[in-house]
CSV table of N, CA and C and ligand atoms in Angstrom, one decimal:
chain,number,residue,atom,x,y,z
A,1,MET,N,154.0,140.1,-109.0
A,1,MET,CA,154.0,138.8,-108.4
A,1,MET,C,155.5,138.4,-108.1
A,2,SER,N,155.7,137.8,-107.0
A,2,SER,CA,157.1,137.4,-106.7
A,2,SER,C,157.4,136.0,-107.2
A,3,HIS,N,158.5,135.8,-107.7
A,3,HIS,CA,158.9,134.4,-108.3
A,3,HIS,C,159.5,133.6,-107.2
A,4,ILE,N,159.5,132.3,-107.4
A,4,ILE,CA,160.1,131.3,-106.5
A,4,ILE,C,161.6,131.6,-106.7
A,5,LYS,N,162.3,131.6,-105.5
A,5,LYS,CA,163.8,131.9,-105.5
A,5,LYS,C,164.5,130.6,-105.2
A,6,VAL,N,165.4,130.2,-106.1
A,6,VAL,CA,166.2,129.0,-106.0
A,6,VAL,C,167.7,129.3,-106.0
A,7,LEU,N,168.4,128.7,-105.0
A,7,LEU,CA,169.8,128.8,-104.9
A,7,LEU,C,170.4,127.4,-105.1
A,8,THR,N,171.4,127.3,-106.0
A,8,THR,CA,172.1,126.0,-106.1
A,8,THR,C,173.5,126.2,-105.4
A,9,VAL,N,173.9,125.1,-104.8
A,9,VAL,CA,175.2,125.2,-104.0
A,9,VAL,C,176.1,124.1,-104.2
A,10,CYS,N,177.4,124.4,-104.4
A,10,CYS,CA,178.4,123.3,-104.4
A,10,CYS,C,179.6,123.8,-103.6
A,11,LEU,N,180.8,123.3,-103.8
A,11,LEU,CA,181.9,123.6,-103.0
A,11,LEU,C,182.6,124.9,-103.5
A,12,GLY,N,182.9,124.9,-104.8
A,12,GLY,CA,183.7,126.1,-105.3
A,12,GLY,C,182.9,127.1,-106.0
A,13,ASN,N,181.6,126.8,-106.4
A,13,ASN,CA,180.8,127.7,-107.2
A,13,ASN,C,181.4,128.0,-108.5
A,14,ILE,N,182.2,127.1,-109.1
A,14,ILE,CA,182.7,127.4,-110.4
A,14,ILE,C,182.4,126.2,-111.4
A,15,CYS,N,181.9,125.1,-110.9
A,15,CYS,CA,181.6,124.0,-111.8
A,15,CYS,C,180.1,123.6,-111.6
A,16,ARG,N,179.8,122.8,-110.6
A,16,ARG,CA,178.4,122.2,-110.5
A,16,ARG,C,177.3,123.2,-110.3
A,17,SER,N,177.4,124.1,-109.3
A,17,SER,CA,176.3,124.9,-109.0
A,17,SER,C,176.0,126.0,-110.1
A,18,PRO,N,177.1,126.6,-110.7
A,18,PRO,CA,176.7,127.5,-111.9
A,18,PRO,C,176.1,126.7,-113.0
A,19,MET,N,176.5,125.5,-113.3
A,19,MET,CA,175.9,124.7,-114.3
A,19,MET,C,174.5,124.4,-113.9
A,20,ALA,N,174.2,124.1,-112.7
A,20,ALA,CA,172.8,123.8,-112.2
A,20,ALA,C,172.0,125.1,-112.3
A,21,GLU,N,172.6,126.2,-112.1
A,21,GLU,CA,171.8,127.5,-112.2
A,21,GLU,C,171.4,127.7,-113.7
A,22,GLY,N,172.3,127.4,-114.6
A,22,GLY,CA,172.0,127.6,-116.0
A,22,GLY,C,171.0,126.6,-116.5
A,23,ILE,N,171.2,125.3,-116.0
A,23,ILE,CA,170.2,124.3,-116.4
A,23,ILE,C,168.8,124.6,-115.9
A,24,LEU,N,168.7,125.0,-114.7
A,24,LEU,CA,167.4,125.4,-114.1
A,24,LEU,C,166.8,126.5,-114.9
A,25,ARG,N,167.6,127.5,-115.3
A,25,ARG,CA,167.1,128.6,-116.1
A,25,ARG,C,166.5,128.1,-117.4
A,26,GLN,N,167.2,127.2,-118.0
A,26,GLN,CA,166.8,126.6,-119.3
A,26,GLN,C,165.6,125.7,-119.2
A,27,THR,N,165.6,124.8,-118.2
A,27,THR,CA,164.4,123.9,-118.1
A,27,THR,C,163.2,124.7,-117.7
A,28,ALA,N,163.4,125.7,-116.8
A,28,ALA,CA,162.2,126.4,-116.3
A,28,ALA,C,161.6,127.2,-117.5
A,29,SER,N,162.5,127.8,-118.3
A,29,SER,CA,161.9,128.6,-119.4
A,29,SER,C,161.3,127.7,-120.5
A,30,GLU,N,161.8,126.5,-120.6
A,30,GLU,CA,161.1,125.5,-121.5
A,30,GLU,C,159.7,125.2,-121.0
A,31,ARG,N,159.5,125.3,-119.7
A,31,ARG,CA,158.1,125.1,-119.2
A,31,ARG,C,157.3,126.3,-118.9
A,32,GLY,N,157.9,127.5,-119.3
A,32,GLY,CA,157.2,128.7,-119.2
A,32,GLY,C,157.1,129.2,-117.7
A,33,ILE,N,158.1,128.8,-116.9
A,33,ILE,CA,158.2,129.2,-115.5
A,33,ILE,C,159.4,130.1,-115.4
A,34,THR,N,159.1,131.2,-114.6
A,34,THR,CA,160.2,132.1,-114.3
A,34,THR,C,160.7,131.9,-112.9
A,35,LEU,N,161.9,131.6,-112.7
A,35,LEU,CA,162.5,131.5,-111.4
A,35,LEU,C,163.5,132.6,-111.1
A,36,GLU,N,163.7,133.0,-109.9
A,36,GLU,CA,164.8,133.8,-109.5
A,36,GLU,C,165.9,132.9,-109.1
A,37,LEU,N,167.1,132.9,-109.8
A,37,LEU,CA,168.1,131.9,-109.6
A,37,LEU,C,169.4,132.6,-109.2
A,38,ASP,N,170.2,131.9,-108.4
A,38,ASP,CA,171.6,132.3,-108.0
A,38,ASP,C,172.3,131.0,-107.6
A,39,SER,N,173.6,131.1,-107.5
A,39,SER,CA,174.4,129.9,-107.0
A,39,SER,C,175.5,130.4,-106.1
A,40,ALA,N,176.0,129.5,-105.3
A,40,ALA,CA,177.0,129.9,-104.3
A,40,ALA,C,177.8,128.6,-104.0
A,41,GLY,N,179.0,128.9,-103.4
A,41,GLY,CA,179.9,127.8,-102.9
A,41,GLY,C,180.0,127.8,-101.4
A,42,THR,N,180.1,126.7,-100.8
A,42,THR,CA,180.4,126.7,-99.4
A,42,THR,C,181.8,127.2,-99.0
A,43,GLY,N,182.7,127.1,-100.0
A,43,GLY,CA,184.0,127.6,-99.9
A,43,GLY,C,184.1,128.9,-100.7
A,44,GLY,N,185.0,129.8,-100.2
A,44,GLY,CA,185.1,131.1,-100.8
A,44,GLY,C,186.4,131.3,-101.7
A,45,TRP,N,187.2,130.3,-102.0
A,45,TRP,CA,188.4,130.5,-102.7
A,45,TRP,C,188.3,131.0,-104.1
A,46,HIS,N,187.2,130.8,-104.7
A,46,HIS,CA,187.0,131.2,-106.1
A,46,HIS,C,186.1,132.4,-106.3
A,47,ALA,N,185.8,133.1,-105.2
A,47,ALA,CA,184.9,134.2,-105.2
A,47,ALA,C,185.3,135.2,-106.3
A,48,GLY,N,184.4,135.7,-107.0
A,48,GLY,CA,184.6,136.7,-108.1
A,48,GLY,C,185.0,136.1,-109.4
A,49,GLU,N,185.3,134.8,-109.4
A,49,GLU,CA,185.7,134.1,-110.7
A,49,GLU,C,184.5,133.7,-111.6
A,50,ALA,N,184.7,133.7,-112.9
A,50,ALA,CA,183.7,133.1,-113.8
A,50,ALA,C,183.8,131.6,-113.6
A,51,PRO,N,182.7,130.9,-114.1
A,51,PRO,CA,182.7,129.4,-114.1
A,51,PRO,C,184.0,128.8,-114.8
A,52,ASP,N,184.4,127.7,-114.3
A,52,ASP,CA,185.5,126.9,-114.9
A,52,ASP,C,185.3,126.8,-116.4
A,53,ARG,N,186.4,127.0,-117.2
A,53,ARG,CA,186.3,127.0,-118.6
A,53,ARG,C,185.7,125.8,-119.2
A,54,ARG,N,185.9,124.6,-118.6
A,54,ARG,CA,185.3,123.4,-119.0
A,54,ARG,C,183.8,123.3,-118.8
A,55,ALA,N,183.4,123.9,-117.7
A,55,ALA,CA,181.9,124.0,-117.4
A,55,ALA,C,181.3,124.9,-118.5
A,56,GLN,N,182.0,126.1,-118.7
A,56,GLN,CA,181.4,127.0,-119.7
A,56,GLN,C,181.3,126.4,-121.1
A,57,ALA,N,182.4,125.6,-121.4
A,57,ALA,CA,182.4,125.0,-122.8
A,57,ALA,C,181.3,123.9,-122.9
A,58,TYR,N,181.2,123.1,-121.9
A,58,TYR,CA,180.1,122.1,-122.0
A,58,TYR,C,178.8,122.7,-122.1
A,59,MET,N,178.5,123.7,-121.3
A,59,MET,CA,177.2,124.4,-121.3
A,59,MET,C,177.0,125.1,-122.7
A,60,ARG,N,178.0,125.6,-123.2
A,60,ARG,CA,177.9,126.3,-124.5
A,60,ARG,C,177.5,125.2,-125.6
A,61,SER,N,178.1,124.0,-125.4
A,61,SER,CA,177.7,123.0,-126.4
A,61,SER,C,176.3,122.6,-126.3
A,62,GLN,N,175.7,122.9,-125.2
A,62,GLN,CA,174.2,122.6,-125.0
A,62,GLN,C,173.4,123.9,-125.2
A,63,GLY,N,174.0,124.9,-125.7
A,63,GLY,CA,173.2,126.1,-126.0
A,63,GLY,C,173.0,127.1,-124.9
A,64,LEU,N,173.9,126.9,-123.8
A,64,LEU,CA,173.7,127.7,-122.6
A,64,LEU,C,175.0,128.5,-122.3
A,65,ASP,N,174.8,129.8,-122.1
A,65,ASP,CA,175.9,130.7,-121.9
A,65,ASP,C,175.9,131.0,-120.4
A,66,ILE,N,176.9,130.5,-119.6
A,66,ILE,CA,177.0,130.9,-118.2
A,66,ILE,C,178.3,131.7,-117.9
A,67,SER,N,178.9,132.3,-119.0
A,67,SER,CA,180.1,133.0,-118.9
A,67,SER,C,180.0,134.2,-118.0
A,68,GLY,N,178.8,134.8,-117.9
A,68,GLY,CA,178.6,136.0,-117.1
A,68,GLY,C,178.5,135.8,-115.6
A,69,LEU,N,178.3,134.5,-115.2
A,69,LEU,CA,178.2,134.2,-113.7
A,69,LEU,C,179.5,134.5,-113.0
A,70,ARG,N,179.4,134.9,-111.7
A,70,ARG,CA,180.6,135.1,-110.9
A,70,ARG,C,180.4,134.3,-109.6
A,71,ALA,N,181.4,133.7,-109.1
A,71,ALA,CA,181.3,132.9,-107.9
A,71,ALA,C,181.2,133.7,-106.7
A,72,ARG,N,180.5,133.2,-105.7
A,72,ARG,CA,180.5,133.9,-104.4
A,72,ARG,C,180.3,132.8,-103.3
A,73,GLN,N,180.6,133.1,-102.1
A,73,GLN,CA,180.5,132.2,-101.0
A,73,GLN,C,179.0,132.2,-100.5
A,74,PHE,N,178.6,131.0,-100.1
A,74,PHE,CA,177.3,130.9,-99.4
A,74,PHE,C,177.3,131.7,-98.1
A,75,ARG,N,176.2,132.4,-97.8
A,75,ARG,CA,176.1,133.1,-96.5
A,75,ARG,C,174.8,132.8,-95.8
A,76,LYS,N,174.8,133.0,-94.5
A,76,LYS,CA,173.7,132.7,-93.7
A,76,LYS,C,172.4,133.4,-94.2
A,77,GLU,N,172.5,134.6,-94.7
A,77,GLU,CA,171.3,135.3,-95.2
A,77,GLU,C,170.6,134.6,-96.3
A,78,ASP,N,171.4,133.8,-97.0
A,78,ASP,CA,170.7,133.0,-98.1
A,78,ASP,C,169.6,132.1,-97.6
A,79,LEU,N,169.7,131.7,-96.4
A,79,LEU,CA,168.8,130.8,-95.8
A,79,LEU,C,167.4,131.4,-95.7
A,80,ASP,N,167.3,132.7,-95.6
A,80,ASP,CA,166.0,133.4,-95.6
A,80,ASP,C,165.7,134.0,-96.9
A,81,ALA,N,166.7,134.3,-97.7
A,81,ALA,CA,166.5,135.0,-99.0
A,81,ALA,C,165.9,134.1,-100.1
A,82,PHE,N,166.2,132.7,-100.0
A,82,PHE,CA,165.7,131.8,-101.0
A,82,PHE,C,164.7,130.9,-100.5
A,83,ASP,N,163.8,130.4,-101.4
A,83,ASP,CA,162.8,129.4,-101.0
A,83,ASP,C,163.3,128.0,-101.1
A,84,HIS,N,164.2,127.7,-102.0
A,84,HIS,CA,164.8,126.4,-102.1
A,84,HIS,C,166.3,126.5,-102.3
A,85,ILE,N,167.0,125.6,-101.5
A,85,ILE,CA,168.5,125.6,-101.6
A,85,ILE,C,168.9,124.2,-102.0
A,86,LEU,N,169.3,124.1,-103.2
A,86,LEU,CA,169.6,122.7,-103.8
A,86,LEU,C,171.1,122.5,-103.8
A,87,VAL,N,171.5,121.5,-103.0
A,87,VAL,CA,172.9,121.3,-102.8
A,87,VAL,C,173.4,120.1,-103.6
A,88,MET,N,174.7,120.0,-104.0
A,88,MET,CA,175.1,119.0,-104.9
A,88,MET,C,175.6,117.7,-104.2
A,89,ASP,N,176.2,117.9,-103.0
A,89,ASP,CA,176.7,116.6,-102.4
A,89,ASP,C,176.5,116.7,-100.8
A,90,ARG,N,176.8,115.6,-100.2
A,90,ARG,CA,176.6,115.5,-98.7
A,90,ARG,C,177.4,116.5,-97.9
A,91,ASP,N,178.6,116.8,-98.4
A,91,ASP,CA,179.4,117.8,-97.7
A,91,ASP,C,178.7,119.2,-97.7
A,92,ASN,N,178.2,119.5,-98.9
A,92,ASN,CA,177.5,120.8,-99.0
A,92,ASN,C,176.3,120.8,-98.1
A,93,LEU,N,175.6,119.7,-98.1
A,93,LEU,CA,174.4,119.6,-97.2
A,93,LEU,C,174.8,119.8,-95.8
A,94,ARG,N,175.8,119.1,-95.3
A,94,ARG,CA,176.2,119.3,-93.9
A,94,ARG,C,176.6,120.7,-93.6
A,95,ASN,N,177.4,121.3,-94.5
A,95,ASN,CA,177.9,122.7,-94.3
A,95,ASN,C,176.8,123.7,-94.3
A,96,VAL,N,175.8,123.5,-95.1
A,96,VAL,CA,174.7,124.5,-95.2
A,96,VAL,C,173.8,124.3,-94.0
A,97,LEU,N,173.5,123.0,-93.6
A,97,LEU,CA,172.6,122.7,-92.5
A,97,LEU,C,173.2,123.3,-91.2
A,98,MET,N,174.6,123.2,-91.1
A,98,MET,CA,175.2,123.7,-89.9
A,98,MET,C,174.9,125.2,-89.6
A,99,LEU,N,174.6,126.0,-90.7
A,99,LEU,CA,174.4,127.4,-90.6
A,99,LEU,C,172.9,127.7,-90.3
A,100,CYS,N,172.0,126.7,-90.4
A,100,CYS,CA,170.6,126.9,-90.1
A,100,CYS,C,170.3,127.1,-88.7
A,101,GLU,N,169.4,128.0,-88.5
A,101,GLU,CA,169.0,128.4,-87.1
A,101,GLU,C,167.6,128.0,-86.7
A,102,ASN,N,166.8,127.5,-87.7
A,102,ASN,CA,165.4,127.1,-87.4
A,102,ASN,C,165.0,126.0,-88.4
A,103,GLU,N,163.8,125.5,-88.1
A,103,GLU,CA,163.3,124.4,-89.0
A,103,GLU,C,162.9,124.9,-90.3
A,104,ALA,N,162.4,126.1,-90.4
A,104,ALA,CA,162.0,126.7,-91.7
A,104,ALA,C,163.2,126.8,-92.6
A,105,GLN,N,164.3,127.1,-92.1
A,105,GLN,CA,165.5,127.2,-92.9
A,105,GLN,C,165.9,125.8,-93.3
A,106,ARG,N,166.0,124.9,-92.4
A,106,ARG,CA,166.4,123.5,-92.7
A,106,ARG,C,165.5,122.9,-93.7
A,107,ALA,N,164.2,123.2,-93.7
A,107,ALA,CA,163.3,122.5,-94.6
A,107,ALA,C,163.5,123.0,-96.1
A,108,LYS,N,164.3,124.0,-96.3
A,108,LYS,CA,164.5,124.5,-97.7
A,108,LYS,C,165.7,123.8,-98.3
A,109,VAL,N,166.5,123.1,-97.5
A,109,VAL,CA,167.8,122.6,-98.0
A,109,VAL,C,167.6,121.1,-98.4
A,110,ARG,N,167.9,120.8,-99.7
A,110,ARG,CA,167.8,119.4,-100.1
A,110,ARG,C,168.9,119.1,-101.1
A,111,LEU,N,169.4,117.8,-101.1
A,111,LEU,CA,170.2,117.4,-102.2
A,111,LEU,C,169.5,117.5,-103.5
A,112,MET,N,170.1,118.1,-104.5
A,112,MET,CA,169.3,118.3,-105.7
A,112,MET,C,168.9,117.0,-106.4
A,113,LEU,N,169.8,116.0,-106.3
A,113,LEU,CA,169.4,114.7,-107.0
A,113,LEU,C,168.3,114.0,-106.2
A,114,SER,N,168.0,114.4,-105.0
A,114,SER,CA,166.9,113.7,-104.3
A,114,SER,C,165.5,113.9,-105.0
A,115,TYR,N,165.4,114.9,-105.9
A,115,TYR,CA,164.2,115.1,-106.6
A,115,TYR,C,164.0,114.1,-107.8
A,116,TRP,N,165.1,113.5,-108.2
A,116,TRP,CA,165.1,112.6,-109.4
A,116,TRP,C,165.1,111.2,-108.8
A,117,ASN,N,163.9,110.5,-108.9
A,117,ASN,CA,163.7,109.2,-108.3
A,117,ASN,C,164.7,108.2,-108.8
A,118,GLU,N,165.0,108.2,-110.1
A,118,GLU,CA,165.8,107.2,-110.8
A,118,GLU,C,167.3,107.5,-110.7
A,119,SER,N,167.7,108.5,-109.9
A,119,SER,CA,169.1,108.9,-109.9
A,119,SER,C,170.0,107.8,-109.4
A,120,PRO,N,171.1,107.6,-110.1
A,120,PRO,CA,172.1,106.6,-109.8
A,120,PRO,C,172.8,106.9,-108.5
A,121,SER,N,172.7,108.1,-108.0
A,121,SER,CA,173.4,108.5,-106.8
A,121,SER,C,172.7,109.7,-106.1
A,122,ASP,N,173.0,109.9,-104.8
A,122,ASP,CA,172.4,111.2,-104.3
A,122,ASP,C,173.3,112.3,-104.3
A,123,GLU,N,174.5,112.1,-104.9
A,123,GLU,CA,175.5,113.2,-105.0
A,123,GLU,C,175.9,113.5,-106.4
A,124,VAL,N,176.1,114.7,-106.8
A,124,VAL,CA,176.6,115.1,-108.1
A,124,VAL,C,178.1,115.1,-107.9
A,125,PRO,N,178.9,114.2,-108.6
A,125,PRO,CA,180.3,114.1,-108.4
A,125,PRO,C,181.0,115.4,-108.9
A,126,ASP,N,182.0,115.7,-108.1
A,126,ASP,CA,182.8,116.9,-108.3
A,126,ASP,C,183.7,116.7,-109.6
A,127,PRO,N,183.5,117.5,-110.7
A,127,PRO,CA,184.2,117.2,-111.9
A,127,PRO,C,185.5,118.0,-112.0
A,128,TYR,N,185.9,118.7,-110.9
A,128,TYR,CA,187.0,119.7,-111.0
A,128,TYR,C,188.3,119.0,-111.3
A,129,TYR,N,188.6,117.9,-110.7
A,129,TYR,CA,189.9,117.2,-110.9
A,129,TYR,C,189.9,116.1,-112.0
A,130,GLY,N,188.7,116.0,-112.7
A,130,GLY,CA,188.6,114.9,-113.7
A,130,GLY,C,188.6,115.5,-115.1
A,131,GLY,N,188.2,114.6,-116.0
A,131,GLY,CA,188.2,115.0,-117.5
A,131,GLY,C,186.8,115.6,-117.9
A,132,ASP,N,186.7,115.8,-119.2
A,132,ASP,CA,185.5,116.4,-119.7
A,132,ASP,C,184.2,115.6,-119.5
A,133,GLU,N,184.4,114.3,-119.4
A,133,GLU,CA,183.2,113.4,-119.2
A,133,GLU,C,182.5,113.7,-117.9
A,134,GLY,N,183.3,114.2,-116.9
A,134,GLY,CA,182.6,114.6,-115.6
A,134,GLY,C,181.6,115.8,-115.8
A,135,PHE,N,181.9,116.7,-116.7
A,135,PHE,CA,181.0,117.8,-116.9
A,135,PHE,C,179.8,117.4,-117.7
A,136,ALA,N,180.0,116.4,-118.6
A,136,ALA,CA,178.8,115.8,-119.3
A,136,ALA,C,177.9,115.1,-118.3
A,137,LEU,N,178.5,114.4,-117.4
A,137,LEU,CA,177.7,113.7,-116.4
A,137,LEU,C,176.9,114.7,-115.5
A,138,VAL,N,177.6,115.8,-115.0
A,138,VAL,CA,176.9,116.8,-114.2
A,138,VAL,C,175.7,117.3,-115.0
A,139,TYR,N,175.9,117.6,-116.3
A,139,TYR,CA,174.8,118.2,-117.1
A,139,TYR,C,173.7,117.2,-117.1
A,140,ASP,N,174.0,116.0,-117.4
A,140,ASP,CA,172.9,115.0,-117.6
A,140,ASP,C,172.1,114.8,-116.3
A,141,TRP,N,172.8,114.5,-115.2
A,141,TRP,CA,172.2,114.2,-113.9
A,141,TRP,C,171.4,115.5,-113.4
A,142,VAL,N,172.1,116.6,-113.5
A,142,VAL,CA,171.4,117.8,-113.0
A,142,VAL,C,170.2,118.2,-113.8
A,143,ARG,N,170.3,118.0,-115.1
A,143,ARG,CA,169.1,118.3,-115.9
A,143,ARG,C,167.9,117.4,-115.6
A,144,ASN,N,168.2,116.1,-115.3
A,144,ASN,CA,167.1,115.2,-114.9
A,144,ASN,C,166.5,115.7,-113.6
A,145,ALA,N,167.4,116.0,-112.6
A,145,ALA,CA,166.9,116.5,-111.3
A,145,ALA,C,166.1,117.8,-111.5
A,146,ALA,N,166.6,118.7,-112.4
A,146,ALA,CA,165.9,120.0,-112.6
A,146,ALA,C,164.5,119.7,-113.1
A,147,GLN,N,164.4,118.8,-114.0
A,147,GLN,CA,163.0,118.5,-114.6
A,147,GLN,C,162.1,118.0,-113.5
A,148,ALA,N,162.7,117.1,-112.6
A,148,ALA,CA,161.9,116.5,-111.5
A,148,ALA,C,161.5,117.6,-110.5
A,149,PHE,N,162.5,118.4,-110.2
A,149,PHE,CA,162.2,119.5,-109.3
A,149,PHE,C,161.1,120.4,-109.8
A,150,LEU,N,161.2,120.8,-111.0
A,150,LEU,CA,160.1,121.7,-111.6
A,150,LEU,C,158.8,121.0,-111.7
A,151,HIS,N,158.8,119.7,-111.9
A,151,HIS,CA,157.5,119.0,-111.9
A,151,HIS,C,156.9,119.0,-110.5
A,152,THR,N,157.6,118.7,-109.5
A,152,THR,CA,157.1,118.8,-108.1
A,152,THR,C,156.5,120.2,-107.8
A,153,PHE,N,157.3,121.1,-108.3
A,153,PHE,CA,156.9,122.5,-108.0
A,153,PHE,C,155.6,122.9,-108.7
A,154,GLU,N,155.5,122.4,-110.0
A,154,GLU,CA,154.2,122.7,-110.7
A,154,GLU,C,153.1,122.0,-110.0
A,155,ALA,N,153.3,120.8,-109.6
A,155,ALA,CA,152.2,120.0,-109.0
A,155,ALA,C,151.8,120.5,-107.6
A,156,HIS,N,152.8,121.0,-106.8
A,156,HIS,CA,152.4,121.4,-105.4
A,156,HIS,C,152.4,122.8,-105.1
A,157,GLU,N,153.1,123.7,-105.9
A,157,GLU,CA,153.3,125.0,-105.4
A,157,GLU,C,152.6,126.1,-106.2
A,158,ARG,N,151.9,125.7,-107.3
A,158,ARG,CA,151.2,126.7,-108.1
A,158,ARG,C,149.8,126.7,-107.9
B,201,LIG,P1,182.5,122.8,-107.7
B,201,LIG,O1,184.0,122.2,-108.1
B,201,LIG,O2,182.3,122.6,-106.2
B,201,LIG,O3,181.6,122.0,-108.5
B,201,LIG,O4,182.6,124.2,-108.2
B,201,LIG,C1,185.1,122.6,-107.4
B,201,LIG,C2,185.8,123.7,-107.8
B,201,LIG,C3,187.0,124.0,-107.2
B,201,LIG,C4,187.5,123.3,-106.1
B,201,LIG,C5,186.8,122.2,-105.7
B,201,LIG,C6,185.6,121.8,-106.3
B,201,LIG,N1,188.7,123.6,-105.5
B,201,LIG,O5,189.1,122.9,-104.6
B,201,LIG,O6,189.3,124.6,-105.9
């Protein structure tokens, strides 16, 4: 049986999207769901790098090890390879939609926070230039969105 394939996307692929990948892996396994997961950045500057040390540390404090992930740039092929492409902010959304060639591809792309009805914002703020509290906020918001995403998926896709 093939699993649902989910790609999380941010700018650098070293903070938000690898955290989202780890959070989805955790929340899915709590629900007994297996997803095929990956993450990517719309920019390629950090390709090959492990997640930001602050992202790794915060995730470790929540029982999640994302140290083995390596950054890569988003590519056109991802639009066919994945079933859901969850982007962190409106810049990511615009950049990914720009690469879409048909409606089926466009339909896969959504702001991750759009799944969480009570979300204070539709964008996950970039924590890269801020303090540790930014990483805690990413974790909190993305975890809520991940739960809502998985709920929709359980209700409509199984
Ligand atoms: P991310 O954060 O998009 O959440 O991975 C960033 C990481 C690096 C840069 C920007 C955002 N940067 O400009 O290098």
